[in-house]
XYZ file of C-alpha atoms in Angstrom:
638
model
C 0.481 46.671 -1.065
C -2.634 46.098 1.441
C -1.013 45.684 4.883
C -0.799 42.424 5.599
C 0.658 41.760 2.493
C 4.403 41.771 3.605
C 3.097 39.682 6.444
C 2.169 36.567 4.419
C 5.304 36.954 2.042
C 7.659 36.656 5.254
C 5.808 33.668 6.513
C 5.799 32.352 3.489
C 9.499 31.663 3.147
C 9.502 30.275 6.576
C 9.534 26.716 8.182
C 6.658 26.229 10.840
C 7.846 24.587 14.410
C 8.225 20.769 14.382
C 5.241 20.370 16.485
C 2.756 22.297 14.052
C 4.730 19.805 10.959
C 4.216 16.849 13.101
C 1.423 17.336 15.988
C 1.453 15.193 19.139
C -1.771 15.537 20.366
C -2.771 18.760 21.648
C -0.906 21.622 20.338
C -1.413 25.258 21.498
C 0.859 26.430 18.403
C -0.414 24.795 16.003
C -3.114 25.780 13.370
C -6.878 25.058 14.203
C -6.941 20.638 13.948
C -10.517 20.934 14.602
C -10.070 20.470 18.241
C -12.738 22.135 20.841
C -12.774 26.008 19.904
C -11.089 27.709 22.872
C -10.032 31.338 21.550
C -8.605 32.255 24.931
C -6.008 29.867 23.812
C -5.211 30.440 20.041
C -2.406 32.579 18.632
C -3.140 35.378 16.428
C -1.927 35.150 12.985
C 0.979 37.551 14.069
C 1.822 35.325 16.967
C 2.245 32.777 14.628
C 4.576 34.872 12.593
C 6.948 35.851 15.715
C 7.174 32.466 16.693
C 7.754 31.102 12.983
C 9.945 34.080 11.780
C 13.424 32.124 13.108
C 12.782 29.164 11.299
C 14.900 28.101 8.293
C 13.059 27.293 5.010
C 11.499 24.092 4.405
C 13.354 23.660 0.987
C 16.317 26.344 0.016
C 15.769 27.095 -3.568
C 19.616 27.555 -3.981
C 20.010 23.426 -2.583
C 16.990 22.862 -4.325
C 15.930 24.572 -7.199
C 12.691 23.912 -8.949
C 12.679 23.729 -12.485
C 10.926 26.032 -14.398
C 7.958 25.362 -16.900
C 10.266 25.718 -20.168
C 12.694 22.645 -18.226
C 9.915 20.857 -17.181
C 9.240 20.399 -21.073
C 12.946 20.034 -22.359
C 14.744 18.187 -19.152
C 15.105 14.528 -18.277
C 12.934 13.245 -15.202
C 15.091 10.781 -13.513
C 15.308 9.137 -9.923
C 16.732 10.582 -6.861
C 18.987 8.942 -4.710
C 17.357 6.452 -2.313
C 18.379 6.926 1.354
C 20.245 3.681 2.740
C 17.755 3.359 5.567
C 14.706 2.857 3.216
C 16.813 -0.594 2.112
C 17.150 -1.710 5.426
C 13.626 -1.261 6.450
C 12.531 -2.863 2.515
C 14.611 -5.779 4.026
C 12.674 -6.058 7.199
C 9.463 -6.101 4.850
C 11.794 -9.262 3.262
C 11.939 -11.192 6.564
C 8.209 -10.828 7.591
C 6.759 -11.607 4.369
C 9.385 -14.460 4.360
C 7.805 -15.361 7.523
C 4.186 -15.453 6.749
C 5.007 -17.256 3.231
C 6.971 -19.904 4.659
C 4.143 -20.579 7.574
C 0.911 -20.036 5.256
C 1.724 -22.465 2.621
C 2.348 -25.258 4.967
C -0.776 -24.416 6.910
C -3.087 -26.077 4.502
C -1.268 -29.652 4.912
C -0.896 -29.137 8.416
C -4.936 -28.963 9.214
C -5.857 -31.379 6.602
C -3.663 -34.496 7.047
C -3.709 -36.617 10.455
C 0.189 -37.396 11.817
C 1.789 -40.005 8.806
C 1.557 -43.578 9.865
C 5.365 -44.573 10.301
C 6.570 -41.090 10.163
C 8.720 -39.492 12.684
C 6.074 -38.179 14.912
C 6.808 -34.339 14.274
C 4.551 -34.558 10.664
C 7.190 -35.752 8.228
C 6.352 -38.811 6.194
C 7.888 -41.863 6.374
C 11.580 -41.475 3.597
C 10.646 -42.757 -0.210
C 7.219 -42.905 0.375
C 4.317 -40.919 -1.410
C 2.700 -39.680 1.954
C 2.056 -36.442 2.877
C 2.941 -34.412 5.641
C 0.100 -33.473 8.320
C -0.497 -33.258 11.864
C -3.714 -31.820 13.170
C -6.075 -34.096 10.400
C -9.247 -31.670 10.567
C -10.035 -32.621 6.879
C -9.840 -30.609 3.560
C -13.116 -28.340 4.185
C -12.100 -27.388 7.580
C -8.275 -26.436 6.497
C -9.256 -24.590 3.408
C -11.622 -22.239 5.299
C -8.525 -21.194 7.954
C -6.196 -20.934 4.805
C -9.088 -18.735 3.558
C -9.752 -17.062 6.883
C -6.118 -15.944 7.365
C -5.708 -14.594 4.051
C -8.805 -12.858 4.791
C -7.684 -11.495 8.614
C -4.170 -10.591 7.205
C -5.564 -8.254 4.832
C -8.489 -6.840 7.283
C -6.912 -6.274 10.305
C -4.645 -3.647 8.531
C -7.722 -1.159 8.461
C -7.409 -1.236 12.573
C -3.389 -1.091 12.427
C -3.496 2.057 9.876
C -6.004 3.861 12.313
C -4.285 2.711 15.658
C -0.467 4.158 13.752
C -2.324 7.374 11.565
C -4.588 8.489 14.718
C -2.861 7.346 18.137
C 0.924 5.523 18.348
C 2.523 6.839 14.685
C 3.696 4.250 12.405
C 7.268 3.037 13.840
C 5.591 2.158 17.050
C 2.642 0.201 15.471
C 5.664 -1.388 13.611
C 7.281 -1.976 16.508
C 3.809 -3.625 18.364
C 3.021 -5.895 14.700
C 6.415 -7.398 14.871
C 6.112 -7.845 19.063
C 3.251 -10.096 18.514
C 4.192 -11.856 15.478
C 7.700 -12.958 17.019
C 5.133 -14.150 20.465
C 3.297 -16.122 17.695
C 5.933 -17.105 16.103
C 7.431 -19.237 19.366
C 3.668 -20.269 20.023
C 3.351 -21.686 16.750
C 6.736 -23.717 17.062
C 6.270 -24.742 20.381
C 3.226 -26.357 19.411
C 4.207 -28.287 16.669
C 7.077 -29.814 18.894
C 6.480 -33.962 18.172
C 5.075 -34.590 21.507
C 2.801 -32.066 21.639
C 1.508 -33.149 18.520
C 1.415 -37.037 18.990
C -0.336 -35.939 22.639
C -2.939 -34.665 19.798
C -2.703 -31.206 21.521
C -1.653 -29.330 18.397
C -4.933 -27.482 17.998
C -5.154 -25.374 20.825
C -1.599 -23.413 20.170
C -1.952 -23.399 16.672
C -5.125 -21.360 17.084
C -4.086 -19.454 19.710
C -1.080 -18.413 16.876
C -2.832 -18.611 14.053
C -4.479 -15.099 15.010
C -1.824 -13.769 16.986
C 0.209 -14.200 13.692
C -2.839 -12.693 11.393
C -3.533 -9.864 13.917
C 0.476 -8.648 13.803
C 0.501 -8.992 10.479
C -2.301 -6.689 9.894
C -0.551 -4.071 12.771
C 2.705 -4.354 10.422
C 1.550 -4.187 7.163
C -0.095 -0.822 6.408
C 2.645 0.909 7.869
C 5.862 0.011 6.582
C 5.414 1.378 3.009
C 4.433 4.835 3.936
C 7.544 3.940 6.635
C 9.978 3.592 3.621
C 8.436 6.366 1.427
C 8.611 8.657 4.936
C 12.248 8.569 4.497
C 13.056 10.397 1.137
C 12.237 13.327 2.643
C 12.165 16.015 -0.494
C 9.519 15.098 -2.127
C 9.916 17.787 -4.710
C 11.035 18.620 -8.193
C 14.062 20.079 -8.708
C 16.873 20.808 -11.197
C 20.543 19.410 -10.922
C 23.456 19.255 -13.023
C 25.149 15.315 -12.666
C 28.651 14.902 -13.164
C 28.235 14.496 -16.904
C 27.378 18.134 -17.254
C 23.434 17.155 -18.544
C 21.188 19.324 -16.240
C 18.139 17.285 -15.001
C 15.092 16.883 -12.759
C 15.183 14.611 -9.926
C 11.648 13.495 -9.899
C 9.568 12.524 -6.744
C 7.268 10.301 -8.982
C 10.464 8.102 -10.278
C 11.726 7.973 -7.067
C 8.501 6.846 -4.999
C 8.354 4.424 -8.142
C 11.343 3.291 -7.673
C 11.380 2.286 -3.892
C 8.203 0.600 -4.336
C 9.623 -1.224 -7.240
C 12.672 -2.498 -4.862
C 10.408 -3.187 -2.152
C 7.722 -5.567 -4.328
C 11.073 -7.020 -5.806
C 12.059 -8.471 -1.695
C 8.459 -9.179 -1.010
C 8.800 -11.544 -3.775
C 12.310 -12.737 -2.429
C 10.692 -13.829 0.897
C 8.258 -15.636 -1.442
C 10.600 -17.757 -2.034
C 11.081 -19.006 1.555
C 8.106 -20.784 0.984
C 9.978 -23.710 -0.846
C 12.474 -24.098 2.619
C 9.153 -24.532 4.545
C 7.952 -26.990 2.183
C 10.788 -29.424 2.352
C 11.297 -28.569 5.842
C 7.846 -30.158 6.406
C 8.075 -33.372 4.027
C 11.828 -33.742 5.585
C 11.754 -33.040 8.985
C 8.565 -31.536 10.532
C 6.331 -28.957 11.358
C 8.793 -27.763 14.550
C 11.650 -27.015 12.086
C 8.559 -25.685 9.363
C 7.881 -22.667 11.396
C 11.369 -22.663 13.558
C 13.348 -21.304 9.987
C 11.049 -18.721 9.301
C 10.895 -17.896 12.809
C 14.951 -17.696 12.610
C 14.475 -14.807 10.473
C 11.805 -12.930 12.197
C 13.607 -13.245 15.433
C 15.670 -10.426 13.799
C 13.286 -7.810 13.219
C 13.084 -6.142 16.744
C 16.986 -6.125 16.274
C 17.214 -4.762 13.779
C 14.117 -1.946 13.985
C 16.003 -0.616 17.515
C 19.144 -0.574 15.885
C 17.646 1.742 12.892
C 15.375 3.616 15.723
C 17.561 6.759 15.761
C 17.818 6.706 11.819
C 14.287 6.249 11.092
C 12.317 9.539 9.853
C 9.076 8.996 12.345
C 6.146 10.765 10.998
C 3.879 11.689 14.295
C -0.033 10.720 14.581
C -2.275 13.388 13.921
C -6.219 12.213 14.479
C -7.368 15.579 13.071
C -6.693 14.772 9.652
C -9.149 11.897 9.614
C -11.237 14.027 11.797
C -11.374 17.172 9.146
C -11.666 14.336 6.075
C -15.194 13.529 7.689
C -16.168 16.856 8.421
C -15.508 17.336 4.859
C -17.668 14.603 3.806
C -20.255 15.194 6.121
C -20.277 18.853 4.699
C -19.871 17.873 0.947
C -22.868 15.735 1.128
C -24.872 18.262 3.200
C -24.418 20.760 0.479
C -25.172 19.064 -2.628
C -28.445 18.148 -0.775
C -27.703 14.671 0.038
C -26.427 13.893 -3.484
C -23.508 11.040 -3.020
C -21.339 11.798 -6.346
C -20.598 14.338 -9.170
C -18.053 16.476 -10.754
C -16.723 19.165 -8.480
C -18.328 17.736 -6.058
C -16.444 17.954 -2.626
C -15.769 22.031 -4.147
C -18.893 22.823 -2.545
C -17.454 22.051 1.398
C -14.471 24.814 0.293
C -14.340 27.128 3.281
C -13.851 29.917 0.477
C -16.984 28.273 -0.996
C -18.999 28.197 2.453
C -17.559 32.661 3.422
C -19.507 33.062 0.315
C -22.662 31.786 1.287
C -22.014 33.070 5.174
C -21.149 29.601 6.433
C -18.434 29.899 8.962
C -19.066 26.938 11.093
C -19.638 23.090 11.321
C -21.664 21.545 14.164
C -21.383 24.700 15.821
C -17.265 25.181 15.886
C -15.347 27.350 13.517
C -14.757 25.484 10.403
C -11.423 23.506 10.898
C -10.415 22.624 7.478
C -8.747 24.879 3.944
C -9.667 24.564 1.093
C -6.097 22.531 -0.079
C -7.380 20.030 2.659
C -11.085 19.494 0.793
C -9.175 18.988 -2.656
C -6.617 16.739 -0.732
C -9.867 14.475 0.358
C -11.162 14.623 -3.414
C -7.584 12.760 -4.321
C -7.710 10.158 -1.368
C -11.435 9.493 -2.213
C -10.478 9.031 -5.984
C -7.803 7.020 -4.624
C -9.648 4.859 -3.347
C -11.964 3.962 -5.734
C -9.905 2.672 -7.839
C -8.878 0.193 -5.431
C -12.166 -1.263 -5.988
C -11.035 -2.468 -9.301
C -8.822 -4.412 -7.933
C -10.244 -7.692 -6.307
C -11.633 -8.905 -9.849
C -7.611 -8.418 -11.034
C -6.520 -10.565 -8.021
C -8.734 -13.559 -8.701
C -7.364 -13.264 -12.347
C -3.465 -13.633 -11.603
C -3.160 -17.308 -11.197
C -6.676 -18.053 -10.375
C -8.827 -18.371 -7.691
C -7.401 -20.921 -4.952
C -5.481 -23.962 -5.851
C -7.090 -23.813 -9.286
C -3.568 -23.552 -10.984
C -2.176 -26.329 -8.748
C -5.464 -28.720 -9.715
C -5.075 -27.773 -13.224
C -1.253 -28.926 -12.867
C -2.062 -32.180 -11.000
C -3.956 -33.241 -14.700
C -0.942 -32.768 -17.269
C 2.145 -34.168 -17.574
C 4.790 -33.134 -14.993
C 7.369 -35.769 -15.839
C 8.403 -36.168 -11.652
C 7.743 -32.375 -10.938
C 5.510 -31.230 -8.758
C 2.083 -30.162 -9.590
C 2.641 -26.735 -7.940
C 5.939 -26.099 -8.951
C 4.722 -23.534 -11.712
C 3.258 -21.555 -9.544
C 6.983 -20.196 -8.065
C 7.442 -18.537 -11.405
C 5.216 -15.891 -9.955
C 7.871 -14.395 -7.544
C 11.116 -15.427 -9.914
C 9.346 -13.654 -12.879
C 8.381 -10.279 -10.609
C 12.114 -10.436 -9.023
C 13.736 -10.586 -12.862
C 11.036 -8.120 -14.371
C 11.528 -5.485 -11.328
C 15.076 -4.495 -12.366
C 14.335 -4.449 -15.885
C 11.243 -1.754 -15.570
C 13.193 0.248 -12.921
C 16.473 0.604 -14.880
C 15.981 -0.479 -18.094
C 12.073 -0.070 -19.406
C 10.800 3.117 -17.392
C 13.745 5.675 -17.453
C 14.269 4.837 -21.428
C 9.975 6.389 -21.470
C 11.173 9.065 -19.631
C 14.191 9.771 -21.707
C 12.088 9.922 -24.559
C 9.134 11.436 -23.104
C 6.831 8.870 -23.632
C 3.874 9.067 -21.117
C 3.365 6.102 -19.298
C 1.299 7.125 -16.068
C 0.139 5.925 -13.583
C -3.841 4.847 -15.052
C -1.802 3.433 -18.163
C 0.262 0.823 -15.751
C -2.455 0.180 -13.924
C -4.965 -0.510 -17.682
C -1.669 -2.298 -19.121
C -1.799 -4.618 -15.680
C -5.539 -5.344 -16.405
C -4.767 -6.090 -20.276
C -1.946 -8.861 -19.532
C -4.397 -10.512 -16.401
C -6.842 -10.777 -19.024
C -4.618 -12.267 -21.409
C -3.415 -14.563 -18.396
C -6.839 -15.349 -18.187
C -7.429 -16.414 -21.257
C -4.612 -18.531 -21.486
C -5.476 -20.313 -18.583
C -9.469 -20.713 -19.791
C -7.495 -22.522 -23.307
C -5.220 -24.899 -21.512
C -7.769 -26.187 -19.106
C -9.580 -26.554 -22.453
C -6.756 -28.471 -24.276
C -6.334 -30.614 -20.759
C -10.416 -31.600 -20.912
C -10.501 -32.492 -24.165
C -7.010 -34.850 -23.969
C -7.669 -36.130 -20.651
C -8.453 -39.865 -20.558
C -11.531 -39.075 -18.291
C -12.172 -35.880 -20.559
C -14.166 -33.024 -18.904
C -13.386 -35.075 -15.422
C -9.985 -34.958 -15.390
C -8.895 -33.077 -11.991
C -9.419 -36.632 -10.045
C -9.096 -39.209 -13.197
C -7.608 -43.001 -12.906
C -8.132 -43.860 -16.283
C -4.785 -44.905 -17.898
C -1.893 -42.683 -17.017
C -4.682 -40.113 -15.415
C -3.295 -36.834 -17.088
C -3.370 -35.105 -20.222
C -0.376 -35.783 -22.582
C 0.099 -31.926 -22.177
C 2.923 -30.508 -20.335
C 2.832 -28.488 -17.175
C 5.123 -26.507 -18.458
C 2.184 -24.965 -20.863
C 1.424 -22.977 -17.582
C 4.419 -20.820 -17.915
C 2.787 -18.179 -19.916
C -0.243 -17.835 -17.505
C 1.690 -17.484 -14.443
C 4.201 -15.216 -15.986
C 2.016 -12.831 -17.467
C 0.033 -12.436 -14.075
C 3.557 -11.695 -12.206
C 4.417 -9.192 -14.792
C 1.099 -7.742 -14.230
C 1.478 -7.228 -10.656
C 4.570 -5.276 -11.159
C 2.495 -2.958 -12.859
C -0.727 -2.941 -10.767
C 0.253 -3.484 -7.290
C 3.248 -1.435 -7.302
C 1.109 1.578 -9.135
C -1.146 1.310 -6.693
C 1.094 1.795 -3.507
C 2.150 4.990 -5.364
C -0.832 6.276 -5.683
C -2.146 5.009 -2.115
C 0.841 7.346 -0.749
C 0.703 10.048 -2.969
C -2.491 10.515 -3.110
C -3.420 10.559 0.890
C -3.347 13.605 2.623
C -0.292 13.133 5.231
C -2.093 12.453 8.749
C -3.753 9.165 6.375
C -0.997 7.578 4.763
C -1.140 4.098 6.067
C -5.467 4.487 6.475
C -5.530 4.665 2.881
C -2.983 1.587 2.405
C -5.234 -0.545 4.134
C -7.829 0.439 2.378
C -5.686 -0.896 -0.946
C -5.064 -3.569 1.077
C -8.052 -4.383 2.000
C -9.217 -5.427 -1.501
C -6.820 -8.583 -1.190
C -9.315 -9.015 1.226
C -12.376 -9.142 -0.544
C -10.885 -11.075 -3.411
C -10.240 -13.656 -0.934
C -14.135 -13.620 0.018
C -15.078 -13.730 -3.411
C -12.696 -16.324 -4.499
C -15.015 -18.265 -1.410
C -18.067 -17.233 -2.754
C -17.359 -19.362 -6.320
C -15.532 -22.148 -4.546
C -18.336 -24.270 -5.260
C -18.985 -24.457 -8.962
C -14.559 -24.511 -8.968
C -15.306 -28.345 -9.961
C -15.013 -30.556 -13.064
C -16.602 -29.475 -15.441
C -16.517 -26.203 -15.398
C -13.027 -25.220 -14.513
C -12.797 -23.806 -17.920
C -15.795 -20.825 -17.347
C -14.413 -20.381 -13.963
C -10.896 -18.743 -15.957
C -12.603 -17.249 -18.380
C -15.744 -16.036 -17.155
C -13.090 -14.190 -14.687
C -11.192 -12.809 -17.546
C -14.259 -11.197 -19.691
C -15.209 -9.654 -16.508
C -11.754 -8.096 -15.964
C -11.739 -7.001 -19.536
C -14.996 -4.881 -19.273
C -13.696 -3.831 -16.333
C -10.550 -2.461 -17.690
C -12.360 -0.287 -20.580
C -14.891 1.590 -17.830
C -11.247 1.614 -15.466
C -9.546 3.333 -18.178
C -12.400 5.909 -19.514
C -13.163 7.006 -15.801
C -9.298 7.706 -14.683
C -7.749 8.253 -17.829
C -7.358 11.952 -16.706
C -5.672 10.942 -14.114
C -2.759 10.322 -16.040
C -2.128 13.973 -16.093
C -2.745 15.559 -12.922
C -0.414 16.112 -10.223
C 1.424 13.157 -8.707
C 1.930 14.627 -5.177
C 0.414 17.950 -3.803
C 2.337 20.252 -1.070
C 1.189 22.655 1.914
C 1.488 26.012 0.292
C 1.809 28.053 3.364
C 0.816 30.960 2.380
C -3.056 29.132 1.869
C -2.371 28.123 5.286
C -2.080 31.435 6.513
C -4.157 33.326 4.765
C -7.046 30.807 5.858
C -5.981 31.206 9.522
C -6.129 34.822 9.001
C -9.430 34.896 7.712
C -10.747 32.845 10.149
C -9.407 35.110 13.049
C -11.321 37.990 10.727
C -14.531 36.197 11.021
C -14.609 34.510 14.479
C -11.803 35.757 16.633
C -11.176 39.532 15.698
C -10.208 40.359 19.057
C -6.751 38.090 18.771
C -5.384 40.872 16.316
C -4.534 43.647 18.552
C -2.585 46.428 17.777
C -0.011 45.473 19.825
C 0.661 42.543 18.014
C 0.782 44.244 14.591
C 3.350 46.280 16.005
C 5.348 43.665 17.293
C 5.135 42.235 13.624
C 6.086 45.589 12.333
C 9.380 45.569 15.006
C 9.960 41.462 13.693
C 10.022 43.082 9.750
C 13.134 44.898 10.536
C 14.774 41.842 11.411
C 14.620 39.525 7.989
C 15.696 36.428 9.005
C 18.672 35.136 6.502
């Protein structure tokens, strides 16, 4: 054995310090984060042993015992438990999407329409008439582009709130910040549409003034609570158990992360819902009582996040990892010559790859990064690509803007309202959720039948399309029994609708909720999985972000979303999503098959430290610190 051999093997079965698992800043113990070089200050790879060697192990392989290759072929994959605090904070995701449901959709009415002549002052129309409710009467152009514009901020913003929570505060705190200045806007925004404030014709100023406030918390908030949840089912690893029944199985990370997701989409969709209280809150009462409910709920949040403060697994910031995933990209590209893409290609800034060619450095500092941490920016990139499929999906499911609704307002709805459809959405994804999580996915796994992650995501993109399609032929049925034919989104002639009922819309908006199950809930898997752990909520945004840029595009065709052409504007959509799902599938169907999650192997970690210290800091390994390691080996730790 050479004779650091037993050195690495000790280590190896050893749990590193809490500061060097979750940096705060500057760390003198902790491996090189690509900080200024100062070797008068590092510990020697010995140093790091003595001060390791008392630490239990990270995951007991008697508690937890991973299966071996022969039960990863035979056993069942099921899902582990779910800790109890992961609920509570999927129901604080429940009250602020409640919250900015129930204040977006009235938002639109609220801009467009003036105060209702005879109404009660606070927005409501006058009882038994067919008015609707307003208060600020800026006019249709001006309140689509703010419904637009917050859709578009919401999802935006959440690029600086990942960075601010992964780099400087952590993700609690930025929590904690996001739901600060959302509750602020919150009491803004109701204090503003109090009756005399609005028949003073004063609305404007505090609506705007909250109208960002609300957007800008939203986007501190959003990135971070998923990675929150995910942060508290702490072994993410494989291993073997025997239940109660006696059948020996293995608890799988990938059914559980699947599974918590699946249970938090399900309550985003609940607080959906609270859209429909707004609504009648407006048409009944008034905007005060519109955004005082929601507000209700919200008003809980900091409650309730102190109260779970103490239970909350809090993953610490740690700006190196983005720091080292730029270095690596600023390497990768410098090495293959300035090329952007290609197989293998971020192999070439290895450090293994680099001590073969000499290259010990970056920008003049001892190369900060291992090679796990260059194939761990591969993933995140990869990651994120396929996020860019995304935005033509989102413009699919239900159509872009108030398409769906305008379709509605030209068939028969028999006294229901023309947007009434489009609340199947969340009722289908809350029914559907329970069905794939305890019905649908474990009976795959019980019978082995792959279903990964690329398959979801392609079988997501087939039922869009078919949504799609559906919509494209019922627009077409409405033109062409419509008495004003290919006119018929503002027609007077006759009754003014097609004899076709709304309920034909069913199908479309049911097949696009089903989709998201599939799509969006995949893809906050793979955004956490797949993101090294310093970059969790930087690469949710980045998913999130796409939401985003379907909203822009969505504004980019707004214009040619007229009679007649409502039918090319669902399917021209849908033949572009179904090209888009054969070049999805052929580029990641590999992806099916490669590891869900990767771990720190420690023994890379050390072994790179140690050959680091070889190359640029031999004078750290004295001989009086090998002996001290040789006086630690005769003390094993149990």
């Amino acid at each position: 054995m050479a004779p650091n051999d037993g050195i690495f093997t000790d280590i190896v079965a050893t749990q590193p310090p809490k500061d060097v698992m979750e940096p705060h800043g500057s760390n003198a113990f902790a491996l090189n984060d690509g900080a200024a070089y100062q070797p008068e200050k590092r510990l020697s790879v010995y140093d790091e042993k003595i001060l390791e060697a008392s630490r239990p192990s990270i995951a007991d392989p008697h508690e937890y015992p991973p299966p071996t290759e022969e039960e990863r072929l035979t056993l069942r994959k099921i899902a582990d438990s779910i800790p109890p605090v992961s609920y509570w904070l999927c129901a604080v995701e429940f009250a602020e999407r409640a919250s900015y449901y129930g204040v977006q959709t009235v938002f639109s009415n609220f801009i467009e329409f003036p105060l209702p002549q005879g109404g009660n002052g606070a927005g409501a129309p006058p009882g038994g008439t067919q008015e609707t409710a307003g208060a600020l009467g800026r006019g249709e152009q001006f309140a689509n582009a703010f419904v637009l514009l917050f859709a578009f901020l919401s999802y935006s913003v959440p690029i600086y709130g990942a960075y601010v929570a992964d780099v400087q505060l952590g993700r609690y705190k930025t929590i904690m910040i996001g739901v600060l200045i959302c509750g602020v806007a919150h009491i803004i925004m109701i204090a503003g549409a109090a009756p005399s404030v609005l028949q003073a014709g004063k609305g404007m100023a505090p609506f705007l003034i909250s109208f960002f406030m609300l957007a800008f918390g939203a986007g501190m908030f959003k990135p971070n609570i998923a990675p929150t949840i995910l942060d508290q089912y702490a072994h993410q690893q494989e291993y073997t158990k025997v239940l109660k029944s006696g059948e020996k199985v293995i608890m799988d990370p990938e059914a559980t992360i699947q599974r918590i997701m699946l249970f938090f989409y399900g309550l985003i969709n609940v607080g959906a819902f609270f859209a429909l209280a707004t609504t009648y809150c407006e048409k009944d009462v008034g905007y005060w009582l519109a955004y005082l409910t929601p507000g209700i709920l919200y008003f809980l949040l900091p409650i309730l996040l102190v109260v779970l403060n103490k239970h909350i697994v809090k993953k610490a910031p740690n700006g190196s990892v983005l720091a080292n995933v730029f270095k690596i990209t600023g390497m990768a590209i410098k090495q293959n010559k300035f090329r952007l893409w290609g197989t293998g290609y971020f192999d070439a800034a290895k450090p293994s790859v680099l001590a073969a060619q000499s290259i010990v450095t970056f920008n003049g500092k001892p190369i900060s990064w291992t090679d796990k941490m260059v194939d761990d920016t591969a993933r995140t990139y990869a990651a994120c690509t396929i996020f860019l499929y995304f935005p033509i999906w989102v413009n699919n499911d239900g159509g872009i803007g108030n398409i769906l609704s305008n379709q509605g307002a030209a068939m028969t709805t028999n006294g229901a309202p023309n947007d009434l459809l489009s609340n199947f959405n969340p009722l289908t994804i809350i029914v559907v959720i329970p069905i794939l999580s305890y019905i649908i996915y474990p009976m795959l796994r019980k019978y082995k039948i792959k279903f990964g992650r690329i398959s979801r995501i392609t079988f997501g993109f087939i039922l869009a399309t078919i949504s799609g399609v559906i919509g494209a032929v019922v627009q077409w049925r409405v033109y062409e029994t419509s008495p004003c034919g290919y006119y018929a989104s503002s027609c007077s002639v006759g009754t003014g609708v097609s004899p076709i009922s709304i309920w034909w819309q069913i199908p479309n908006v049911s097949l696009g909720a089903i989709s998201e199950c599939l799509c969006n809930v995949t893809a906050y898997e793979i955004a956490y999985a797949r993101s090294p752990k310093g970059m969790k909520a930087v690469v949710m945004s980045f998913f999130l972000f796409n939401t985003a840029l379907a909203t822009a595009l969505g504004e980019v065709l707004t214009p040619v979303t007229v009679d007649p052409y409502l039918i090319w504007i669902w399917a021209g959509l849908a033949i572009a999503l179904a090209v888009q799902t054969i070049i999805f599938h052929w580029t990641y169907r590999k992806m099916d098959n490669d590891e869900f999650m990767t771990y720190d192997d420690d023994r890379e970690l050390l072994e790179e430290e140690y050959r680091r210290n070889s190359l640029v800091d031999q004078t750290n390994d004295s001989p009086k610190s090998e002996a001290r390691i040789q006086g630690l080996d005769g003390e094993k730790v149990g």
